[in-house]
Coordinates of C-alpha atoms in Angstrom, one line a residue:
M1 CA 11.3 54.9 27.2
K2 CA 8.4 52.6 28.5
K3 CA 6.8 52.8 25.0
Y4 CA 10.2 51.5 23.3
L5 CA 10.6 48.7 25.9
F6 CA 6.8 47.6 25.3
I7 CA 7.3 47.6 21.7
S8 CA 10.8 45.6 21.9
L9 CA 8.9 43.1 24.1
I10 CA 6.3 42.5 21.4
V11 CA 8.9 42.1 18.7
L12 CA 10.7 39.8 20.8
A13 CA 7.6 37.7 21.5
V14 CA 6.8 37.4 17.7
V15 CA 10.2 36.6 16.7
V16 CA 10.2 33.7 19.5
A17 CA 6.7 32.6 18.3
C18 CA 7.9 32.4 14.6
K19 CA 11.1 30.5 15.5
S20 CA 8.9 27.9 17.6
A21 CA 6.3 27.5 14.8
M22 CA 9.4 26.8 12.3
D23 CA 11.1 24.4 14.7
S24 CA 8.0 22.4 14.9
K25 CA 7.2 22.4 11.3
S26 CA 6.0 19.2 9.9
T27 CA 6.3 17.7 6.4
V28 CA 4.3 14.8 5.2
L29 CA 4.6 12.9 2.0
K30 CA 2.5 10.0 0.9
I31 CA 3.0 7.9 -2.2
N32 CA 1.4 5.0 -3.8
L33 CA 3.2 1.8 -4.5
E34 CA 3.1 0.4 -8.1
A35 CA 3.2 -3.5 -8.7
K36 CA 6.3 -4.7 -10.5
S37 CA 7.5 -8.0 -12.0
N38 CA 3.8 -9.1 -12.7
S39 CA 3.1 -8.9 -8.8
T40 CA -0.2 -7.7 -7.4
V41 CA 1.3 -5.5 -4.7
A42 CA -0.2 -2.3 -3.7
G43 CA -0.1 0.0 -0.9
T44 CA 1.3 3.4 0.4
A45 CA 4.5 4.6 1.9
T46 CA 4.2 7.7 4.1
F47 CA 7.1 9.8 5.2
S48 CA 6.7 12.5 7.7
E49 CA 9.2 14.8 9.1
K50 CA 9.0 16.8 12.5
N51 CA 11.8 18.3 14.6
G52 CA 14.5 16.7 12.4
V53 CA 13.2 13.1 12.6
V54 CA 11.4 11.3 9.7
T55 CA 8.9 8.7 10.5
F56 CA 8.3 6.0 7.8
E57 CA 5.5 3.8 7.5
A58 CA 4.5 1.4 4.7
I59 CA 1.2 -0.4 4.3
M60 CA 1.1 -3.2 1.6
T61 CA -1.2 -5.8 0.3
G62 CA -1.0 -8.6 -2.6
L63 CA 2.2 -9.9 -1.2
T64 CA 3.1 -13.5 -0.9
P65 CA 3.0 -14.6 2.7
G66 CA 6.4 -14.5 4.5
I67 CA 9.3 -12.0 4.9
H68 CA 10.1 -9.4 2.4
A69 CA 12.7 -6.7 2.2
I70 CA 12.2 -3.0 1.8
H71 CA 14.8 -0.5 0.6
I72 CA 15.2 3.0 -0.5
H73 CA 16.9 2.9 -3.9
E74 CA 19.0 5.7 -5.7
K75 CA 16.6 6.9 -8.5
S76 CA 13.0 7.9 -8.4
D77 CA 12.3 5.9 -11.7
C78 CA 10.1 3.2 -11.6
S79 CA 9.4 3.1 -15.3
S80 CA 10.9 -0.5 -15.9
A81 CA 8.5 -3.6 -15.7
D82 CA 10.8 -4.9 -13.1
G83 CA 11.7 -2.0 -11.3
T84 CA 15.6 -2.0 -12.2
S85 CA 15.2 1.5 -13.5
A86 CA 15.3 2.6 -9.8
G87 CA 19.0 1.6 -9.5
G88 CA 20.8 0.2 -6.6
H89 CA 20.4 0.9 -3.0
W90 CA 20.6 4.5 -1.8
N91 CA 24.2 4.6 -0.3
P92 CA 25.5 8.1 -0.1
L93 CA 28.1 7.5 2.5
F94 CA 29.5 4.5 0.5
K95 CA 29.2 2.1 3.3
K96 CA 28.6 -1.7 3.0
H97 CA 25.2 -3.3 2.8
G98 CA 24.0 -4.4 6.2
K99 CA 21.3 -4.2 8.8
W100 CA 20.0 -0.8 9.8
G101 CA 21.6 0.6 13.0
E102 CA 24.2 -2.2 13.2
A103 CA 27.8 -1.6 11.9
E104 CA 27.8 -0.7 8.4
Y105 CA 24.6 -0.2 6.4
H106 CA 23.4 1.9 3.4
K107 CA 21.0 4.7 4.3
G108 CA 18.4 2.8 2.3
D109 CA 18.8 -0.4 4.1
I110 CA 15.4 -0.2 5.9
G111 CA 15.1 -3.9 6.5
N112 CA 12.7 -6.6 6.5
F113 CA 8.9 -7.2 7.3
T114 CA 6.5 -9.9 7.3
A115 CA 3.3 -10.4 5.3
D116 CA 0.6 -12.3 6.9
E117 CA -1.3 -15.1 5.4
N118 CA -3.6 -12.8 3.5
G119 CA -0.5 -10.9 2.1
K120 CA -0.9 -7.8 4.1
G121 CA 2.4 -6.2 5.6
T122 CA 3.6 -3.1 7.4
I123 CA 6.8 -1.7 8.6
S124 CA 7.6 1.5 10.3
L125 CA 10.9 3.2 11.2
K126 CA 11.8 6.6 12.8
T127 CA 15.3 8.3 12.0
D128 CA 17.1 11.5 12.1
E129 CA 19.4 10.0 9.3
W130 CA 17.0 11.1 6.6
C131 CA 15.2 14.3 5.8
I132 CA 12.6 15.4 3.3
G133 CA 13.9 18.1 0.8
C134 CA 16.8 19.4 3.0
E135 CA 20.1 20.5 1.5
D136 CA 22.0 17.7 3.0
E137 CA 22.3 15.1 0.1
T138 CA 23.5 12.4 2.4
K139 CA 20.2 12.7 4.2
N140 CA 17.6 13.9 1.6
I141 CA 15.2 11.2 0.5
L142 CA 13.5 13.2 -2.2
N143 CA 14.0 11.8 -5.9
K144 CA 14.8 8.3 -4.6
S145 CA 12.5 5.4 -4.6
I146 CA 11.0 2.8 -2.4
I147 CA 11.4 -0.7 -3.6
V148 CA 9.6 -3.9 -1.9
H149 CA 11.5 -7.0 -2.7
A150 CA 10.2 -10.4 -3.2
N151 CA 12.6 -12.2 -0.6
P152 CA 14.0 -11.2 2.7
D153 CA 17.3 -9.3 3.1
D154 CA 20.1 -11.5 4.4
F155 CA 22.0 -8.4 5.6
V156 CA 25.2 -10.0 4.3
T157 CA 25.2 -10.3 0.6
Q158 CA 26.9 -7.3 -1.2
P159 CA 25.5 -4.9 -2.1
T160 CA 21.9 -6.0 -2.3
G161 CA 21.2 -8.4 0.7
N162 CA 20.0 -11.2 -1.8
A163 CA 16.5 -9.8 -1.4
G164 CA 15.3 -11.1 -5.0
G165 CA 13.1 -9.4 -7.4
R166 CA 11.4 -6.1 -6.9
V167 CA 7.8 -6.6 -6.5
A168 CA 6.8 -3.0 -6.0
C169 CA 8.2 0.5 -6.5
S170 CA 7.2 4.2 -6.0
G171 CA 9.3 7.3 -6.5
I172 CA 9.8 9.4 -3.4
I173 CA 8.6 12.8 -5.1
R174 CA 6.4 15.6 -4.2

């Protein structure tokens, strides 16, 4: 009897350890931004997911100084010279365009960031509204794209935020 109890405790410990390791699983996806619309924008966007929370960070150079918008768009296609092949903002819940976290907004409405006098800019966001490769298509960011815009998002104009041309693009793909 003691032998079976001991074996049962070992099996239970292995199951708990495996579940704990699965729960703390981390996924990281780093993509390079490609200049569009005759810009000189370059940089990277990194998405990492751990325990159901996605952390997004983009680091860019070659921007005009000032405020720029950045959004997730619906297609991972950056083949056109102006980035329009990426389609519109990713909006799986069919909401109005707006400011992230306030009233209505697209899941792709990340927001604005500022490029300094040298054209360098960064932005970061943490959310449980996205996932990397999960089965929930209202959260899954894979096979979408990141678009950096020439102008700021006004958070009002439908459906784009009047953010201007697309100066960088990258498919969110593995």
